[in-house]
mmCIF file of C-alpha atoms in Angstrom:
data_model
loop_
_atom_site.group_PDB
_atom_site.id
_atom_site.type_symbol
_atom_site.label_atom_id
_atom_site.label_comp_id
_atom_site.label_asym_id
_atom_site.label_seq_id
_atom_site.Cartn_x
_atom_site.Cartn_y
_atom_site.Cartn_z
ATOM 1 C CA MET A 1 0.062 0.142 -0.613
ATOM 2 C CA ALA A 2 2.919 2.530 0.700
ATOM 3 C CA VAL A 3 3.975 1.860 -3.110
ATOM 4 C CA THR A 4 1.064 3.561 -4.440
ATOM 5 C CA ALA A 5 0.838 6.342 -2.022
ATOM 6 C CA MET A 6 4.442 7.194 -2.398
ATOM 7 C CA SER A 7 3.836 6.580 -6.634
ATOM 8 C CA ILE A 8 0.862 9.133 -6.532
ATOM 9 C CA ASP A 9 2.331 11.821 -4.008
ATOM 10 C CA ASN A 10 6.047 11.379 -4.770
ATOM 11 C CA LEU A 11 5.581 12.836 -8.462
ATOM 12 C CA LEU A 12 2.840 15.963 -7.601
ATOM 13 C CA PRO A 13 6.402 18.532 -6.552
ATOM 14 C CA ALA A 14 8.093 17.600 -9.996
ATOM 15 C CA PHE A 15 4.293 18.895 -11.743
ATOM 16 C CA PRO A 16 6.228 21.937 -12.946
ATOM 17 C CA VAL A 17 9.415 20.691 -13.646
ATOM 18 C CA ILE A 18 7.587 17.887 -15.758
ATOM 19 C CA GLN A 19 5.425 20.917 -17.909
ATOM 20 C CA ASP A 20 8.914 22.457 -18.782
ATOM 21 C CA ARG A 21 10.557 19.048 -19.838
ATOM 22 C CA PHE A 22 7.737 17.913 -22.150
ATOM 23 C CA ALA A 23 6.729 21.276 -23.012
ATOM 24 C CA VAL A 24 2.544 20.437 -21.314
ATOM 25 C CA ALA A 25 0.544 23.567 -22.405
ATOM 26 C CA ASP A 26 -1.907 23.250 -20.014
ATOM 27 C CA PRO A 27 -1.451 22.454 -16.098
ATOM 28 C CA ASN A 28 -4.358 20.799 -15.561
ATOM 29 C CA ARG A 29 -3.109 18.010 -18.059
ATOM 30 C CA LEU A 30 -0.375 17.218 -15.380
ATOM 31 C CA GLN A 31 -3.329 15.812 -13.252
ATOM 32 C CA LEU A 32 -3.360 12.802 -15.982
ATOM 33 C CA LEU A 33 -0.040 11.405 -14.402
ATOM 34 C CA ILE A 34 -2.155 10.194 -11.331
ATOM 35 C CA TYR A 35 -5.328 9.681 -13.267
ATOM 36 C CA VAL A 36 -3.647 7.450 -15.816
ATOM 37 C CA TYR A 37 -1.740 5.902 -13.063
ATOM 38 C CA MET A 38 -5.236 5.015 -10.883
ATOM 39 C CA VAL A 39 -6.539 3.985 -14.109
ATOM 40 C CA GLY A 40 -3.999 1.405 -14.251
ATOM 41 C CA PHE A 41 -3.679 0.407 -10.619
ATOM 42 C CA GLY A 42 -7.712 -0.188 -11.084
ATOM 43 C CA VAL A 43 -7.799 -2.434 -14.077
ATOM 44 C CA GLY A 44 -4.969 -4.408 -12.969
ATOM 45 C CA GLN A 45 -6.573 -5.150 -9.527
ATOM 46 C CA ILE A 46 -9.187 -7.256 -11.958
ATOM 47 C CA LEU A 47 -6.459 -9.659 -12.391
ATOM 48 C CA TYR A 48 -4.557 -10.419 -8.939
ATOM 49 C CA GLY A 49 -7.320 -11.541 -7.430
ATOM 50 C CA PRO A 50 -8.533 -14.597 -8.930
ATOM 51 C CA LEU A 51 -4.586 -15.216 -9.466
ATOM 52 C CA SER A 52 -4.002 -14.958 -5.889
ATOM 53 C CA ASP A 53 -6.785 -17.432 -5.227
ATOM 54 C CA SER A 54 -5.784 -20.412 -7.202
ATOM 55 C CA LEU A 55 -1.229 -19.717 -7.292
ATOM 56 C CA GLY A 56 -1.759 -18.412 -3.720
ATOM 57 C CA ARG A 57 -1.038 -14.885 -2.494
ATOM 58 C CA ARG A 58 2.597 -15.266 -2.158
ATOM 59 C CA LYS A 59 3.702 -15.492 -6.014
ATOM 60 C CA THR A 60 0.938 -13.133 -6.965
ATOM 61 C CA LEU A 61 2.644 -10.459 -4.989
ATOM 62 C CA LEU A 62 6.100 -10.829 -5.922
ATOM 63 C CA ALA A 63 5.087 -10.919 -9.751
ATOM 64 C CA SER A 64 3.029 -7.600 -9.070
ATOM 65 C CA LEU A 65 6.233 -5.849 -7.753
ATOM 66 C CA VAL A 66 8.031 -7.041 -10.484
ATOM 67 C CA ILE A 67 5.843 -5.101 -13.140
ATOM 68 C CA TYR A 68 6.010 -2.217 -10.944
ATOM 69 C CA LEU A 69 9.836 -2.055 -11.262
ATOM 70 C CA ALA A 70 9.467 -2.869 -14.804
ATOM 71 C CA ALA A 71 7.744 0.100 -15.687
ATOM 72 C CA THR A 72 9.615 2.288 -13.367
ATOM 73 C CA VAL A 73 12.382 2.085 -15.411
ATOM 74 C CA ILE A 74 10.482 2.928 -18.758
ATOM 75 C CA ALA A 75 9.177 5.984 -16.663
ATOM 76 C CA MET A 76 12.736 7.165 -16.148
ATOM 77 C CA PHE A 77 13.792 6.944 -19.448
ATOM 78 C CA SER A 78 10.268 8.218 -20.985
ATOM 79 C CA PRO A 79 11.292 10.134 -24.388
ATOM 80 C CA SER A 80 7.694 11.672 -24.275
ATOM 81 C CA PHE A 81 4.867 13.028 -22.173
ATOM 82 C CA GLY A 82 3.093 9.981 -23.616
ATOM 83 C CA TRP A 83 5.212 7.274 -23.049
ATOM 84 C CA LEU A 84 5.675 8.533 -19.966
ATOM 85 C CA LEU A 85 1.573 8.208 -19.078
ATOM 86 C CA ALA A 86 1.988 5.157 -20.519
ATOM 87 C CA ALA A 87 4.946 4.110 -18.386
ATOM 88 C CA ARG A 88 2.665 5.008 -15.004
ATOM 89 C CA PHE A 89 -0.422 2.925 -16.468
ATOM 90 C CA ILE A 90 1.679 -0.429 -15.811
ATOM 91 C CA GLN A 91 3.203 0.938 -13.160
ATOM 92 C CA GLY A 92 -0.324 1.409 -11.780
ATOM 93 C CA THR A 93 -1.219 -2.313 -12.903
ATOM 94 C CA GLY A 94 2.277 -3.391 -11.032
ATOM 95 C CA ALA A 95 1.094 -1.285 -7.973
ATOM 96 C CA ALA A 96 -2.405 -2.949 -8.040
ATOM 97 C CA GLY A 97 -0.888 -6.491 -7.020
ATOM 98 C CA GLY A 98 -0.147 -4.974 -3.304
ATOM 99 C CA ARG A 99 -3.881 -3.196 -2.745
ATOM 100 C CA VAL A 100 -5.227 -6.524 -3.898
ATOM 101 C CA LEU A 101 -2.795 -9.298 -2.303
ATOM 102 C CA SER A 102 -2.843 -6.749 1.127
ATOM 103 C CA LEU A 103 -6.517 -7.085 1.482
ATOM 104 C CA ALA A 104 -6.661 -10.116 0.631
ATOM 105 C CA ILE A 105 -4.240 -11.368 3.080
ATOM 106 C CA VAL A 106 -6.041 -9.407 6.060
ATOM 107 C CA ARG A 107 -9.243 -11.754 5.345
ATOM 108 C CA ASP A 108 -7.182 -14.528 5.433
ATOM 109 C CA ARG A 109 -6.158 -14.521 8.532
ATOM 110 C CA TYR A 110 -8.843 -11.544 10.373
ATOM 111 C CA ALA A 111 -12.534 -11.588 10.419
ATOM 112 C CA GLY A 112 -15.510 -8.805 11.585
ATOM 113 C CA ARG A 113 -13.654 -5.594 14.225
ATOM 114 C CA ALA A 114 -10.399 -7.413 14.436
ATOM 115 C CA MET A 115 -10.424 -7.438 10.266
ATOM 116 C CA ALA A 116 -11.134 -3.648 10.635
ATOM 117 C CA ARG A 117 -8.647 -2.607 13.270
ATOM 118 C CA VAL A 118 -6.260 -4.496 10.943
ATOM 119 C CA MET A 119 -7.702 -2.678 8.040
ATOM 120 C CA SER A 120 -6.991 0.669 9.680
ATOM 121 C CA LEU A 121 -3.653 0.172 10.625
ATOM 122 C CA ILE A 122 -2.501 -0.677 6.807
ATOM 123 C CA MET A 123 -4.796 2.449 5.977
ATOM 124 C CA MET A 124 -2.605 4.298 8.142
ATOM 125 C CA VAL A 125 0.420 3.372 6.373
ATOM 126 C CA PHE A 126 -1.344 4.632 3.160
ATOM 127 C CA LEU A 127 -2.111 7.535 4.810
ATOM 128 C CA ILE A 128 1.676 8.288 6.515
ATOM 129 C CA THR A 129 3.231 7.974 3.417
ATOM 130 C CA PRO A 130 1.854 11.126 1.946
ATOM 131 C CA MET A 131 3.485 12.902 5.124
ATOM 132 C CA LEU A 132 7.029 11.945 3.689
ATOM 133 C CA ALA A 133 6.515 11.583 0.333
ATOM 134 C CA PRO A 134 6.084 14.888 -1.190
ATOM 135 C CA ALA A 135 9.235 16.228 0.824
ATOM 136 C CA VAL A 136 11.091 12.599 -0.743
ATOM 137 C CA GLY A 137 9.841 14.444 -3.885
ATOM 138 C CA GLN A 138 11.690 17.748 -3.855
ATOM 139 C CA THR A 139 14.797 16.312 -2.009
ATOM 140 C CA MET A 140 15.447 14.401 -5.222
ATOM 141 C CA LEU A 141 14.648 17.604 -7.466
ATOM 142 C CA LEU A 142 17.205 19.205 -4.988
ATOM 143 C CA LEU A 143 19.272 15.842 -5.573
ATOM 144 C CA GLY A 144 18.975 16.607 -9.587
ATOM 145 C CA SER A 145 15.765 16.143 -12.530
ATOM 146 C CA TRP A 146 12.396 14.462 -12.445
ATOM 147 C CA ILE A 147 13.529 11.254 -12.996
ATOM 148 C CA TRP A 148 15.515 11.146 -9.589
ATOM 149 C CA VAL A 149 11.737 11.008 -7.815
ATOM 150 C CA PHE A 150 11.198 7.460 -10.075
ATOM 151 C CA VAL A 151 14.534 6.273 -8.844
ATOM 152 C CA SER A 152 13.376 6.815 -5.119
ATOM 153 C CA MET A 153 9.994 4.490 -6.091
ATOM 154 C CA LEU A 154 12.684 2.001 -8.207
ATOM 155 C CA ALA A 155 14.454 1.609 -4.400
ATOM 156 C CA LEU A 156 11.244 1.396 -2.177
ATOM 157 C CA GLY A 157 10.016 -1.047 -5.300
ATOM 158 C CA SER A 158 13.029 -2.813 -4.722
ATOM 159 C CA ILE A 159 13.868 -3.139 -0.719
ATOM 160 C CA LEU A 160 9.722 -4.193 -0.977
ATOM 161 C CA THR A 161 10.428 -6.553 -3.423
ATOM 162 C CA VAL A 162 13.653 -8.770 -1.661
ATOM 163 C CA TRP A 163 11.664 -8.618 2.144
ATOM 164 C CA PHE A 164 8.421 -9.947 1.114
ATOM 165 C CA THR A 165 10.955 -12.985 -1.131
ATOM 166 C CA LEU A 166 12.522 -13.271 2.514
ATOM 167 C CA ARG A 167 9.942 -12.976 4.631
ATOM 168 C CA MET A 168 6.270 -13.790 3.523
ATOM 169 C CA PRO A 169 4.854 -16.728 4.184
ATOM 170 C CA GLU A 170 1.798 -17.925 2.155
ATOM 171 C CA THR A 171 -1.787 -17.435 3.869
ATOM 172 C CA LEU A 172 -4.148 -18.586 1.520
ATOM 173 C CA HIS A 173 -6.034 -21.162 3.051
ATOM 174 C CA PRO A 174 -5.904 -24.858 1.381
ATOM 175 C CA GLU A 175 -9.471 -24.829 1.078
ATOM 176 C CA TYR A 176 -10.295 -22.187 -0.111
ATOM 177 C CA ARG A 177 -7.674 -22.528 -3.378
ATOM 178 C CA ARG A 178 -9.336 -21.987 -6.228
ATOM 179 C CA PRO A 179 -8.973 -23.199 -10.034
ATOM 180 C CA LEU A 180 -7.559 -20.668 -12.232
ATOM 181 C CA SER A 181 -10.905 -21.047 -14.577
ATOM 182 C CA LEU A 182 -13.689 -19.235 -16.027
ATOM 183 C CA GLY A 183 -16.689 -20.927 -14.230
ATOM 184 C CA ALA A 184 -14.791 -20.636 -10.718
ATOM 185 C CA MET A 185 -13.992 -16.369 -11.060
ATOM 186 C CA ALA A 186 -17.460 -16.272 -12.623
ATOM 187 C CA GLN A 187 -19.108 -17.875 -9.240
ATOM 188 C CA ALA A 188 -16.582 -15.973 -6.867
ATOM 189 C CA LEU A 189 -17.729 -12.698 -8.800
ATOM 190 C CA ARG A 190 -21.671 -13.708 -8.495
ATOM 191 C CA LEU A 191 -20.723 -14.343 -4.946
ATOM 192 C CA THR A 192 -19.756 -10.856 -4.926
ATOM 193 C CA VAL A 193 -22.474 -8.551 -6.386
ATOM 194 C CA THR A 194 -25.142 -10.041 -4.774
ATOM 195 C CA SER A 195 -23.793 -9.273 -1.683
ATOM 196 C CA ARG A 196 -26.009 -5.994 -0.171
ATOM 197 C CA ALA A 197 -23.345 -5.171 1.588
ATOM 198 C CA THR A 198 -20.606 -5.485 -0.570
ATOM 199 C CA ILE A 199 -21.407 -3.614 -3.598
ATOM 200 C CA GLY A 200 -23.186 -0.904 -1.029
ATOM 201 C CA TYR A 201 -20.148 0.063 0.918
ATOM 202 C CA GLY A 202 -18.161 -1.511 -2.069
ATOM 203 C CA THR A 203 -19.486 1.880 -3.694
ATOM 204 C CA ALA A 204 -19.275 4.068 -1.022
ATOM 205 C CA LEU A 205 -15.736 3.138 -0.497
ATOM 206 C CA GLY A 206 -15.490 4.097 -4.305
ATOM 207 C CA LEU A 207 -17.270 7.553 -3.954
ATOM 208 C CA MET A 208 -15.107 8.695 -0.854
ATOM 209 C CA VAL A 209 -11.717 7.418 -2.640
ATOM 210 C CA GLY A 210 -12.983 9.871 -5.394
ATOM 211 C CA CYS A 211 -12.974 13.090 -2.827
ATOM 212 C CA ILE A 212 -9.368 12.419 -1.714
ATOM 213 C CA MET A 213 -8.314 11.948 -5.569
ATOM 214 C CA GLY A 214 -10.153 14.734 -6.880
ATOM 215 C CA TYR A 215 -7.929 16.683 -3.212
ATOM 216 C CA VAL A 216 -4.079 14.920 -4.722
ATOM 217 C CA GLY A 217 -4.709 15.407 -8.212
ATOM 218 C CA SER A 218 -5.305 18.889 -8.078
ATOM 219 C CA ALA A 219 -3.017 19.710 -4.645
ATOM 220 C CA GLN A 220 0.003 20.824 -6.392
ATOM 221 C CA GLN A 221 -2.110 23.706 -8.009
ATOM 222 C CA VAL A 222 -4.073 24.691 -4.979
ATOM 223 C CA PHE A 223 -1.891 24.878 -2.506
ATOM 224 C CA ASP A 224 1.516 26.071 -5.145
ATOM 225 C CA SER A 225 1.227 26.457 -8.646
ATOM 226 C CA GLY A 226 -2.697 27.665 -9.076
ATOM 227 C CA LEU A 227 -3.505 29.428 -5.479
ATOM 228 C CA TYR A 228 -1.642 29.931 -2.602
ATOM 229 C CA HIS A 229 1.850 29.598 -4.240
ATOM 230 C CA LEU A 230 3.420 27.982 -1.178
ATOM 231 C CA GLY A 231 6.511 26.954 -3.628
ATOM 232 C CA GLY A 232 8.921 25.100 -1.530
ATOM 233 C CA TRP A 233 6.401 24.981 1.618
ATOM 234 C CA PHE A 234 3.721 22.469 -0.286
ATOM 235 C CA PRO A 235 5.067 19.396 1.171
ATOM 236 C CA LEU A 236 4.459 20.976 4.427
ATOM 237 C CA ALA A 237 1.199 21.469 3.989
ATOM 238 C CA PHE A 238 0.220 18.320 2.307
ATOM 239 C CA ALA A 239 1.878 16.360 5.297
ATOM 240 C CA VAL A 240 -0.133 18.236 7.715
ATOM 241 C CA VAL A 241 -3.388 16.897 5.795
ATOM 242 C CA ALA A 242 -1.730 13.850 5.567
ATOM 243 C CA GLY A 243 -0.898 13.832 9.990
ATOM 244 C CA ALA A 244 -4.850 14.632 10.194
ATOM 245 C CA MET A 245 -6.063 11.140 7.821
ATOM 246 C CA GLY A 246 -3.223 9.656 9.979
ATOM 247 C CA THR A 247 -4.201 10.634 13.134
ATOM 248 C CA SER A 248 -8.041 9.561 12.798
ATOM 249 C CA THR A 249 -7.037 6.047 11.350
ATOM 250 C CA LEU A 250 -4.780 5.440 14.452
ATOM 251 C CA ILE A 251 -7.995 6.189 16.980
ATOM 252 C CA ASN A 252 -10.450 4.342 14.388
ATOM 253 C CA SER A 253 -8.010 1.051 14.909
ATOM 254 C CA ARG A 254 -8.334 1.882 18.171
ATOM 255 C CA LEU A 255 -12.284 2.387 18.692
ATOM 256 C CA VAL A 256 -12.992 0.305 15.982
ATOM 257 C CA GLU A 257 -13.167 -3.174 17.933
ATOM 258 C CA ARG A 258 -15.169 -0.969 20.818
ATOM 259 C CA LEU A 259 -18.184 0.813 18.914
ATOM 260 C CA GLY A 260 -18.241 -1.180 15.629
ATOM 261 C CA MET A 261 -17.557 -0.419 12.153
ATOM 262 C CA HIS A 262 -21.353 0.585 12.067
ATOM 263 C CA TRP A 263 -21.258 3.251 14.037
ATOM 264 C CA LEU A 264 -17.923 4.551 13.653
ATOM 265 C CA SER A 265 -17.987 4.598 9.836
ATOM 266 C CA HIS A 266 -22.143 6.084 9.913
ATOM 267 C CA ALA A 267 -21.251 8.966 12.305
ATOM 268 C CA GLY A 268 -17.722 9.919 10.085
ATOM 269 C CA LEU A 269 -19.704 9.793 6.853
ATOM 270 C CA ILE A 270 -22.300 12.366 8.271
ATOM 271 C CA ALA A 271 -19.578 14.461 10.284
ATOM 272 C CA PHE A 272 -17.940 14.432 6.460
ATOM 273 C CA LEU A 273 -20.841 15.737 4.780
ATOM 274 C CA ALA A 274 -21.176 18.285 7.629
ATOM 275 C CA VAL A 275 -17.823 19.599 7.306
ATOM 276 C CA ALA A 276 -17.854 19.686 3.605
ATOM 277 C CA LEU A 277 -21.043 21.971 3.199
ATOM 278 C CA ALA A 278 -19.806 23.968 5.434
ATOM 279 C CA GLN A 279 -16.714 24.106 3.449
ATOM 280 C CA VAL A 280 -18.382 25.354 -0.163
ATOM 281 C CA GLY A 281 -19.795 28.247 2.339
ATOM 282 C CA ILE A 282 -16.548 29.134 3.204
ATOM 283 C CA GLY A 283 -15.390 29.327 -0.411
ATOM 284 C CA LEU A 284 -18.522 31.091 -1.482
ATOM 285 C CA ALA A 285 -18.045 33.499 1.355
ATOM 286 C CA TRP A 286 -15.013 34.670 0.311
ATOM 287 C CA GLU A 287 -15.110 33.964 -3.503
ATOM 288 C CA GLY A 288 -13.179 30.975 -4.193
ATOM 289 C CA GLN A 289 -10.103 32.218 -2.158
ATOM 290 C CA PRO A 290 -10.490 32.144 1.728
ATOM 291 C CA PRO A 291 -7.352 32.509 3.634
ATOM 292 C CA LEU A 292 -5.287 29.859 3.866
ATOM 293 C CA TRP A 293 -4.929 28.698 7.364
ATOM 294 C CA LEU A 294 -9.155 28.780 7.108
ATOM 295 C CA PHE A 295 -9.154 26.538 3.778
ATOM 296 C CA LEU A 296 -6.793 24.517 5.648
ATOM 297 C CA ALA A 297 -8.536 23.757 8.856
ATOM 298 C CA ALA A 298 -11.302 23.005 7.154
ATOM 299 C CA LEU A 299 -9.408 20.619 5.023
ATOM 300 C CA CYS A 300 -7.713 19.303 7.673
ATOM 301 C CA LEU A 301 -10.878 18.717 9.784
ATOM 302 C CA ASN A 302 -12.820 16.681 6.236
ATOM 303 C CA GLN A 303 -9.903 14.523 5.574
ATOM 304 C CA PHE A 304 -9.401 13.332 9.864
ATOM 305 C CA LEU A 305 -12.873 12.503 9.172
ATOM 306 C CA ILE A 306 -12.587 10.755 5.968
ATOM 307 C CA SER A 307 -10.076 7.985 7.919
ATOM 308 C CA PHE A 308 -13.673 6.561 9.896
ATOM 309 C CA THR A 309 -15.209 5.849 6.804
ATOM 310 C CA MET A 310 -13.011 4.147 4.378
ATOM 311 C CA PRO A 311 -11.493 1.842 6.470
ATOM 312 C CA ASN A 312 -14.763 0.839 7.771
ATOM 313 C CA PHE A 313 -16.445 0.607 4.840
ATOM 314 C CA GLN A 314 -13.747 -2.010 3.319
ATOM 315 C CA ALA A 315 -13.934 -4.046 6.330
ATOM 316 C CA LEU A 316 -17.521 -4.239 5.984
ATOM 317 C CA SER A 317 -17.713 -4.781 2.120
ATOM 318 C CA MET A 318 -14.935 -7.651 2.760
ATOM 319 C CA GLN A 319 -16.794 -8.867 5.712
ATOM 320 C CA PRO A 320 -19.470 -11.735 3.969
ATOM 321 C CA VAL A 321 -17.235 -12.600 1.213
ATOM 322 C CA GLY A 322 -14.080 -15.144 3.066
ATOM 323 C CA GLU A 323 -14.375 -17.597 0.832
ATOM 324 C CA VAL A 324 -13.669 -15.659 -2.162
ATOM 325 C CA ALA A 325 -11.363 -13.338 -0.484
ATOM 326 C CA GLY A 326 -8.884 -12.448 -3.640
ATOM 327 C CA THR A 327 -11.590 -12.104 -6.170
ATOM 328 C CA ALA A 328 -13.978 -9.992 -4.161
ATOM 329 C CA SER A 329 -10.448 -8.470 -3.097
ATOM 330 C CA SER A 330 -9.622 -7.665 -6.833
ATOM 331 C CA PHE A 331 -13.401 -6.726 -8.013
ATOM 332 C CA LEU A 332 -13.389 -4.794 -5.668
ATOM 333 C CA GLY A 333 -10.421 -2.421 -5.967
ATOM 334 C CA PHE A 334 -11.199 -2.668 -9.555
ATOM 335 C CA TYR A 335 -14.916 -1.215 -9.071
ATOM 336 C CA THR A 336 -13.746 1.126 -6.551
ATOM 337 C CA THR A 337 -10.417 2.913 -7.941
ATOM 338 C CA LEU A 338 -12.044 3.365 -11.504
ATOM 339 C CA LEU A 339 -15.011 5.263 -9.678
ATOM 340 C CA GLY A 340 -13.055 6.677 -7.505
ATOM 341 C CA ALA A 341 -10.565 7.710 -9.942
ATOM 342 C CA ALA A 342 -13.564 8.897 -12.616
ATOM 343 C CA PHE A 343 -15.467 10.838 -9.833
ATOM 344 C CA GLY A 344 -11.476 12.449 -8.459
ATOM 345 C CA ALA A 345 -10.550 13.375 -12.206
ATOM 346 C CA LEU A 346 -14.035 15.450 -12.261
ATOM 347 C CA ILE A 347 -12.967 17.299 -9.569
ATOM 348 C CA GLY A 348 -9.535 17.779 -9.980
ATOM 349 C CA GLN A 349 -9.911 19.032 -13.948
ATOM 350 C CA SER A 350 -12.336 21.508 -12.843
ATOM 351 C CA PHE A 351 -9.850 23.211 -11.149
ATOM 352 C CA ASP A 352 -10.288 27.076 -11.647
ATOM 353 C CA GLY A 353 -8.360 28.685 -9.390
ATOM 354 C CA THR A 354 -10.626 28.684 -6.661
ATOM 355 C CA VAL A 355 -10.835 25.816 -4.009
ATOM 356 C CA LEU A 356 -14.765 25.437 -5.023
ATOM 357 C CA PRO A 357 -14.056 22.688 -6.969
ATOM 358 C CA VAL A 358 -12.926 20.810 -4.357
ATOM 359 C CA ALA A 359 -15.177 21.808 -1.692
ATOM 360 C CA ILE A 360 -18.514 20.986 -3.819
ATOM 361 C CA GLY A 361 -16.671 17.528 -4.378
ATOM 362 C CA TYR A 362 -16.581 16.879 -1.583
ATOM 363 C CA ALA A 363 -19.980 17.879 -0.669
ATOM 364 C CA GLY A 364 -21.575 15.733 -3.633
ATOM 365 C CA LEU A 365 -19.708 12.937 -2.867
ATOM 366 C CA SER A 366 -19.862 12.924 0.630
ATOM 367 C CA ALA A 367 -24.060 12.997 -0.220
ATOM 368 C CA LEU A 368 -24.425 10.126 -2.837
ATOM 369 C CA ALA A 369 -22.360 8.041 -0.588
ATOM 370 C CA LEU A 370 -24.667 8.418 2.567
ATOM 371 C CA LEU A 371 -27.393 7.721 0.152
ATOM 372 C CA VAL A 372 -25.675 4.594 -0.652
ATOM 373 C CA VAL A 373 -25.052 3.231 3.339
ATOM 374 C CA VAL A 374 -28.882 4.222 3.429
ATOM 375 C CA TRP A 375 -29.995 2.164 0.794
ATOM 376 C CA THR A 376 -27.214 -0.490 1.998
ATOM 377 C CA GLU A 377 -29.024 -1.250 5.790
ATOM 378 C CA SER A 378 -32.679 -0.551 4.323
ATOM 379 C CA GLY A 379 -32.687 2.398 6.064
ATOM 380 C CA ARG A 380 -31.614 1.774 9.704
ATOM 381 C CA LEU A 381 -28.108 3.706 10.221
ATOM 382 C CA PHE A 382 -25.786 3.055 13.495
ATOM 383 C CA ARG A 383 -27.300 -0.669 13.702
ATOM 384 C CA ALA A 384 -24.347 -3.515 14.294
ATOM 385 C CA GLY A 385 -24.409 -6.959 14.236
ATOM 386 C CA ALA A 386 -22.099 -9.909 16.159
ATOM 387 C CA SER A 387 -19.407 -8.607 13.724
ATOM 388 C CA GLY A 388 -19.855 -5.236 13.101
#
């Protein structure tokens, strides 16, 4: 999961340098470096789950890391912006293995609230990495050029490949091993998509991922080149926001076994929507350009709250499909990533020099997510079964 966070956020400070290197006229096109990666990340996930259910988690994860490393090398020697985008797509497909397999491995070992607690700890790693990634990217730029940003990705990927080769055991239960066939995949997929909780909470998760991707895609322009012009302070602002998310994820991991996934995620979603609506009001009051401290405070509060939704939605969507965890994780990753990337790109490409696209996007997507959760729970929010 850290590979994905590093591959996205590490590159943000290099946007202006890449724009100059490849003569990209429209700065909004640089956001494609994020969204193309996420499309590859989504598409790749549809493959790894069935493969891991048949071949095992360990072999599949290591193969995905090799793909990631090869794509990173291609990106380093890209002769054009188009080549760089293609390399980012392949990078995403390789990194997708980590996302699918981490969830499947957790589901192999845990269930119920214990699974939600571990999901929160994994999500915390995913969210803490952005605190460091832009600063690492900025440091790489000082050492050389934008190519050094990809060198740092190559180093992380190589370390993880060696680590998992030496230390990772196989976690797939022998009785859950499934033949690699279209019939077996179709059966597993049918179990996944016919579960109301799986598809409902998966959809809500995808909408919240859209909020994250909309913010990340436009963060460099909001904080630096397009609005607040923070320059070298951009990594610090990004780290503050990521720190709010990491803190709440840690709190969620401590509270979820006591309060339950339903209560925490539903309360977090409602509070997120309320703050998002306040964020829209703040944006309108200052004609889209509120003081930095006020925008940052509202954004940190919303990012704090979003971490009570995402890991719990993830766990709730996986709870009913333990016997097909690999395929279920694969499909859910594909679905939620593409849904989030599509809505995130809509928000990011709407950047107009103000904070309003992000604020309106947060409000609209969280309102939709709340409606989906109400449908999933047949109108009964905050209920909790024996495991949730």
